[in-house]
mmCIF file of C-alpha atoms in Angstrom:
data_model
loop_
_atom_site.group_PDB
_atom_site.id
_atom_site.type_symbol
_atom_site.label_atom_id
_atom_site.label_comp_id
_atom_site.label_asym_id
_atom_site.label_seq_id
_atom_site.Cartn_x
_atom_site.Cartn_y
_atom_site.Cartn_z
ATOM 1 C CA MET G 6 -24.261 -9.630 0.526
ATOM 2 C CA GLN G 7 -21.894 -11.984 1.982
ATOM 3 C CA VAL G 8 -18.304 -11.282 2.995
ATOM 4 C CA LYS G 9 -15.551 -13.701 4.295
ATOM 5 C CA VAL G 10 -13.748 -12.499 7.480
ATOM 6 C CA LEU G 11 -10.368 -13.575 8.650
ATOM 7 C CA PHE G 12 -9.096 -13.174 12.298
ATOM 8 C CA PHE G 13 -5.303 -13.199 13.277
ATOM 9 C CA GLY G 14 -3.473 -13.171 16.559
ATOM 10 C CA GLN G 15 -5.522 -12.433 19.895
ATOM 11 C CA LEU G 16 -8.666 -11.794 17.740
ATOM 12 C CA LYS G 17 -8.941 -15.515 16.955
ATOM 13 C CA ASP G 18 -9.268 -16.143 20.601
ATOM 14 C CA VAL G 19 -11.786 -13.352 21.162
ATOM 15 C CA VAL G 20 -13.958 -14.492 18.276
ATOM 16 C CA GLY G 21 -13.290 -18.241 18.800
ATOM 17 C CA ALA G 22 -12.563 -18.931 15.107
ATOM 18 C CA ALA G 23 -9.910 -17.918 12.475
ATOM 19 C CA GLU G 24 -12.661 -17.087 9.948
ATOM 20 C CA ASP G 25 -16.136 -16.183 9.519
ATOM 21 C CA ARG G 26 -18.886 -15.472 6.931
ATOM 22 C CA VAL G 27 -21.165 -12.431 7.516
ATOM 23 C CA GLU G 28 -24.242 -11.139 5.716
ATOM 24 C CA LEU G 29 -24.262 -7.369 5.404
ATOM 25 C CA PRO G 30 -26.620 -5.049 3.737
ATOM 26 C CA GLU G 31 -25.542 -3.553 0.293
ATOM 27 C CA GLY G 32 -23.275 -0.726 0.468
ATOM 28 C CA ALA G 33 -22.008 -1.711 4.125
ATOM 29 C CA SER G 34 -18.554 -0.492 5.164
ATOM 30 C CA VAL G 35 -15.559 -1.664 7.157
ATOM 31 C CA ASP G 36 -16.974 0.280 9.995
ATOM 32 C CA ASP G 37 -20.273 -1.442 9.902
ATOM 33 C CA LEU G 38 -18.473 -4.866 9.964
ATOM 34 C CA VAL G 39 -16.473 -3.663 12.889
ATOM 35 C CA ALA G 40 -19.705 -2.636 14.649
ATOM 36 C CA HIS G 41 -21.154 -6.032 14.068
ATOM 37 C CA TYR G 42 -18.305 -7.691 15.951
ATOM 38 C CA ARG G 43 -18.098 -5.030 18.716
ATOM 39 C CA LYS G 44 -21.922 -5.786 19.460
ATOM 40 C CA ARG G 45 -21.121 -9.737 19.481
ATOM 41 C CA PHE G 46 -17.792 -9.733 21.298
ATOM 42 C CA PRO G 47 -17.352 -7.086 24.238
ATOM 43 C CA ARG G 48 -13.558 -7.803 24.338
ATOM 44 C CA TRP G 49 -13.236 -6.463 20.691
ATOM 45 C CA GLU G 50 -13.247 -2.978 21.886
ATOM 46 C CA GLN G 51 -9.879 -3.377 23.602
ATOM 47 C CA PHE G 52 -8.243 -3.855 20.115
ATOM 48 C CA ARG G 53 -10.208 -1.140 18.266
ATOM 49 C CA PRO G 54 -7.500 1.681 18.854
ATOM 50 C CA SER G 55 -4.793 -0.453 17.164
ATOM 51 C CA LEU G 56 -6.538 -2.501 14.613
ATOM 52 C CA ALA G 57 -5.541 -2.604 11.000
ATOM 53 C CA VAL G 58 -7.784 -3.824 8.176
ATOM 54 C CA ALA G 59 -7.284 -5.366 4.732
ATOM 55 C CA VAL G 60 -9.720 -5.936 2.124
ATOM 56 C CA ASN G 61 -8.848 -8.457 -0.533
ATOM 57 C CA GLN G 62 -5.196 -8.256 0.673
ATOM 58 C CA GLU G 63 -5.279 -4.474 0.292
ATOM 59 C CA TYR G 64 -4.837 -2.162 3.254
ATOM 60 C CA ALA G 65 -8.295 -0.333 3.676
ATOM 61 C CA GLU G 66 -9.597 2.700 5.554
ATOM 62 C CA SER G 67 -12.549 2.197 8.001
ATOM 63 C CA GLY G 68 -14.945 3.924 5.725
ATOM 64 C CA ALA G 69 -14.218 1.620 2.718
ATOM 65 C CA ARG G 70 -17.307 0.213 1.086
ATOM 66 C CA LEU G 71 -17.548 -3.593 0.885
ATOM 67 C CA ARG G 72 -18.883 -5.769 -1.812
ATOM 68 C CA GLY G 73 -20.386 -9.324 -2.009
ATOM 69 C CA GLY G 74 -17.383 -11.699 -1.914
ATOM 70 C CA ASP G 75 -14.768 -9.418 -0.354
ATOM 71 C CA GLU G 76 -12.286 -11.099 1.908
ATOM 72 C CA VAL G 77 -11.861 -8.779 5.042
ATOM 73 C CA ALA G 78 -8.951 -9.441 7.374
ATOM 74 C CA PHE G 79 -8.556 -7.991 10.944
ATOM 75 C CA LEU G 80 -4.989 -7.487 11.891
ATOM 76 C CA PRO G 81 -3.895 -6.699 15.648
ATOM 77 C CA PRO G 82 -0.505 -4.847 15.535
ATOM 78 C CA VAL G 83 1.274 -7.875 16.937
ATOM 79 C CA SER G 84 0.000 -10.324 14.280
ATOM 80 C CA GLY G 85 2.755 -12.406 12.901
ATOM 81 C CA GLY G 86 4.767 -12.185 15.932
ATOM 82 C CA ALA G 87 6.101 -9.973 18.566
ATOM 83 C CA SER G 88 9.283 -9.637 16.672
ATOM 84 C CA ASP G 89 8.184 -6.586 14.600
ATOM 85 C CA ARG G 90 10.063 -3.417 15.794
ATOM 86 C CA VAL G 91 8.244 -0.167 15.392
ATOM 87 C CA GLU G 92 10.093 2.796 17.016
ATOM 88 C CA LEU G 93 10.741 6.494 17.191
ATOM 89 C CA THR G 94 14.080 7.291 18.781
ATOM 90 C CA ARG G 95 16.338 10.100 19.490
ATOM 91 C CA ALA G 96 19.309 7.791 19.882
ATOM 92 C CA PRO G 97 21.638 6.977 16.852
ATOM 93 C CA ILE G 98 20.085 4.069 14.882
ATOM 94 C CA VAL G 99 22.345 0.996 14.936
ATOM 95 C CA ALA G 100 21.645 -0.866 11.862
ATOM 96 C CA GLN G 101 23.384 -4.150 12.851
ATOM 97 C CA GLU G 102 21.484 -4.300 15.964
ATOM 98 C CA ILE G 103 18.245 -4.122 14.211
ATOM 99 C CA LEU G 104 19.149 -6.543 11.349
ATOM 100 C CA ALA G 105 20.126 -9.068 14.055
ATOM 101 C CA GLY G 106 16.535 -8.917 15.224
ATOM 102 C CA VAL G 107 15.084 -9.200 11.888
ATOM 103 C CA LYS G 108 16.841 -12.309 10.596
ATOM 104 C CA ALA G 109 15.572 -15.943 11.375
ATOM 105 C CA PRO G 110 16.519 -19.376 10.243
ATOM 106 C CA ALA G 111 13.518 -19.670 7.896
ATOM 107 C CA ASP G 112 14.298 -16.576 6.057
ATOM 108 C CA GLY G 113 15.955 -16.489 2.535
ATOM 109 C CA ALA G 114 16.178 -12.714 2.449
ATOM 110 C CA VAL G 115 16.388 -9.609 4.357
ATOM 111 C CA VAL G 116 15.952 -6.311 2.397
ATOM 112 C CA VAL G 117 17.032 -2.958 4.093
ATOM 113 C CA PHE G 118 16.367 0.661 3.433
ATOM 114 C CA ASP G 119 18.953 2.937 5.137
ATOM 115 C CA GLY G 120 18.020 6.448 4.813
ATOM 116 C CA ILE G 121 20.995 8.745 5.559
ATOM 117 C CA VAL G 122 21.574 12.560 5.871
ATOM 118 C CA ARG G 123 23.240 13.907 2.759
ATOM 119 C CA ASP G 124 25.528 17.015 2.666
ATOM 120 C CA HIS G 125 23.433 19.013 0.307
ATOM 121 C CA SER G 126 19.907 19.967 -0.766
ATOM 122 C CA GLY G 127 18.518 22.161 -3.417
ATOM 123 C CA GLY G 128 22.050 23.145 -4.471
ATOM 124 C CA ARG G 129 23.063 24.219 -0.833
ATOM 125 C CA GLN G 130 25.389 22.876 1.565
ATOM 126 C CA THR G 131 23.533 21.158 4.413
ATOM 127 C CA LEU G 132 24.939 21.556 7.945
ATOM 128 C CA TYR G 133 22.392 19.291 9.885
ATOM 129 C CA LEU G 134 18.680 18.354 9.996
ATOM 130 C CA ASP G 135 15.977 18.465 12.683
ATOM 131 C CA TYR G 136 13.247 15.898 12.654
ATOM 132 C CA GLU G 137 10.105 16.256 14.661
ATOM 133 C CA ALA G 138 6.840 14.188 14.719
ATOM 134 C CA TYR G 139 3.259 14.009 16.181
ATOM 135 C CA GLU G 140 4.688 10.945 18.068
ATOM 136 C CA PRO G 141 1.566 9.078 18.998
ATOM 137 C CA MET G 142 -0.071 9.125 15.629
ATOM 138 C CA ALA G 143 3.245 8.589 13.972
ATOM 139 C CA LEU G 144 3.730 5.248 15.912
ATOM 140 C CA ARG G 145 0.115 4.200 15.109
ATOM 141 C CA GLN G 146 0.767 4.742 11.391
ATOM 142 C CA MET G 147 3.970 2.854 11.481
ATOM 143 C CA GLU G 148 2.398 0.024 13.227
ATOM 144 C CA GLU G 149 -0.322 0.037 10.495
ATOM 145 C CA ILE G 150 2.280 0.177 7.662
ATOM 146 C CA ALA G 151 3.855 -3.030 9.482
ATOM 147 C CA ALA G 152 0.356 -4.622 9.340
ATOM 148 C CA GLU G 153 -0.142 -3.719 5.780
ATOM 149 C CA LEU G 154 2.975 -5.326 4.655
ATOM 150 C CA ARG G 155 1.833 -8.656 6.384
ATOM 151 C CA ALA G 156 -1.452 -8.550 4.736
ATOM 152 C CA ARG G 157 -0.037 -8.016 1.277
ATOM 153 C CA TRP G 158 3.109 -9.982 1.151
ATOM 154 C CA ARG G 159 4.506 -13.110 2.852
ATOM 155 C CA VAL G 160 7.008 -11.340 5.158
ATOM 156 C CA ASP G 161 8.429 -12.832 8.261
ATOM 157 C CA ARG G 162 9.763 -9.881 10.301
ATOM 158 C CA VAL G 163 9.443 -6.114 9.930
ATOM 159 C CA ALA G 164 11.489 -3.250 11.517
ATOM 160 C CA LEU G 165 10.456 0.329 11.055
ATOM 161 C CA VAL G 166 12.624 2.725 12.954
ATOM 162 C CA HIS G 167 12.796 6.497 12.635
ATOM 163 C CA ARG G 168 15.141 9.039 14.143
ATOM 164 C CA LEU G 169 13.960 12.308 15.821
ATOM 165 C CA GLY G 170 15.820 15.434 16.857
ATOM 166 C CA ARG G 171 19.180 16.633 15.487
ATOM 167 C CA LEU G 172 20.967 14.626 12.950
ATOM 168 C CA HIS G 173 24.388 15.329 11.260
ATOM 169 C CA ILE G 174 25.575 14.398 7.923
ATOM 170 C CA GLY G 175 26.016 10.612 7.372
ATOM 171 C CA GLU G 176 23.728 9.615 10.168
ATOM 172 C CA THR G 177 20.770 7.389 9.615
ATOM 173 C CA SER G 178 17.345 9.056 9.645
ATOM 174 C CA VAL G 179 15.216 5.956 8.859
ATOM 175 C CA LEU G 180 15.893 2.245 8.846
ATOM 176 C CA ILE G 181 13.473 -0.188 7.398
ATOM 177 C CA ALA G 182 14.348 -3.961 7.233
ATOM 178 C CA VAL G 183 12.008 -6.773 5.936
ATOM 179 C CA SER G 184 12.702 -10.500 6.210
ATOM 180 C CA ALA G 185 10.970 -13.117 4.209
ATOM 181 C CA ALA G 186 11.553 -16.696 3.006
ATOM 182 C CA HIS G 187 11.630 -15.309 -0.806
ATOM 183 C CA ARG G 188 13.458 -12.091 -1.874
ATOM 184 C CA ASP G 189 10.633 -10.751 -4.207
ATOM 185 C CA HIS G 190 8.280 -10.400 -1.144
ATOM 186 C CA ALA G 191 11.035 -8.734 0.858
ATOM 187 C CA PHE G 192 11.906 -6.283 -2.025
ATOM 188 C CA GLU G 193 8.469 -5.247 -2.652
ATOM 189 C CA ALA G 194 7.354 -4.859 0.914
ATOM 190 C CA CYS G 195 10.492 -2.867 1.772
ATOM 191 C CA ARG G 196 9.886 -0.338 -1.130
ATOM 192 C CA HIS G 197 6.167 -0.049 -0.249
ATOM 193 C CA ALA G 198 7.048 0.653 3.482
ATOM 194 C CA ILE G 199 9.350 3.625 2.719
ATOM 195 C CA GLU G 200 7.102 5.155 0.151
ATOM 196 C CA ARG G 201 4.051 4.681 2.438
ATOM 197 C CA LEU G 202 5.973 6.106 5.429
ATOM 198 C CA LYS G 203 6.749 9.223 3.541
ATOM 199 C CA ARG G 204 3.174 9.933 2.674
ATOM 200 C CA VAL G 205 1.084 9.055 5.736
ATOM 201 C CA VAL G 206 3.508 9.256 8.813
ATOM 202 C CA PRO G 207 3.366 12.777 10.457
ATOM 203 C CA ILE G 208 7.205 13.401 10.506
ATOM 204 C CA TRP G 209 8.560 16.756 9.493
ATOM 205 C CA LYS G 210 12.230 17.710 8.611
ATOM 206 C CA LYS G 211 13.943 21.077 8.855
ATOM 207 C CA GLU G 212 17.058 21.634 6.907
ATOM 208 C CA TYR G 213 19.922 23.944 8.251
ATOM 209 C CA PHE G 214 22.389 25.794 6.135
ATOM 210 C CA ALA G 215 25.099 28.396 6.521
ATOM 211 C CA ASP G 216 22.591 31.109 5.412
ATOM 212 C CA GLY G 217 19.442 29.950 7.239
ATOM 213 C CA ALA G 218 17.063 27.147 7.575
ATOM 214 C CA VAL G 219 13.820 25.822 5.713
ATOM 215 C CA TRP G 220 11.236 23.083 6.393
ATOM 216 C CA ALA G 221 11.534 20.454 3.763
ATOM 217 C CA GLU G 222 8.384 20.401 1.603
ATOM 218 C CA GLY G 223 8.024 16.681 1.474
ATOM 219 C CA GLU G 224 5.670 14.490 -0.516
ATOM 220 C CA ARG G 225 2.037 14.976 -1.149
ATOM 221 C CA PRO G 226 -0.007 13.072 1.467
ATOM 222 C CA ALA G 227 -1.913 9.995 0.476
ATOM 223 C CA ALA G 228 -5.332 10.663 -1.023
ATOM 224 C CA GLU G 229 -7.234 9.019 1.805
ATOM 225 C CA ILE G 230 -5.651 11.359 4.499
ATOM 226 C CA ALA G 231 -5.457 14.568 2.436
ATOM 227 C CA PHE G 232 -7.642 17.400 3.746
ATOM 228 C CA PRO G 233 -10.431 17.935 1.319
ATOM 229 C CA ARG G 234 -10.553 21.207 -0.536
ATOM 230 C CA ARG G 235 -13.685 23.215 -0.927
ATOM 231 C CA PRO G 236 -14.876 23.895 -4.550
ATOM 232 C CA SER G 237 -13.844 27.200 -5.727
#
């Protein structure tokens, strides 16, 4: 079977082309395609830890099976420009500073999600929150979300910033900003980003009340990362 392959950013220089067509055996996976290019281009290895992949404009896992006629895009984290901002911080998030870095003359819209700490949860008065993360993996997953937005929508710049540590009522816990020439792309990408972040980025929240503290239950993980259960 034959698949079409697209390269972006530095990968275009590594391969010497913006696109390629490759013959693969039936049932081949994204991993098999990666192995094909690693063998041909030794420099490919330096991008492997931070590479995102899209199949037919949908973010794909490395083990995803390919079919004849598929379009596969390899996306380095910096594709689309070094202006993307992906960050974990223990300092207060300053929305206006982040928005200033997202706007550009070619943009027609900037859509923002500003998640703030509310004063109640489950009928109890919240005092404050503590956030913790598996930081290296969280940053990697956030970079992959930014790459996924670029693969699926025509966005210009992306900012994904999440706060860690102790947060008080009214403070911003997560800020996502997406700019695009057209508002539909910015709206859809921003909504997808927060929903994806909640399901795949390893960040946990502990809620403190006058009578104790609990870890927030959170959302169920995405199917592709959920630990498989043994049949009963």
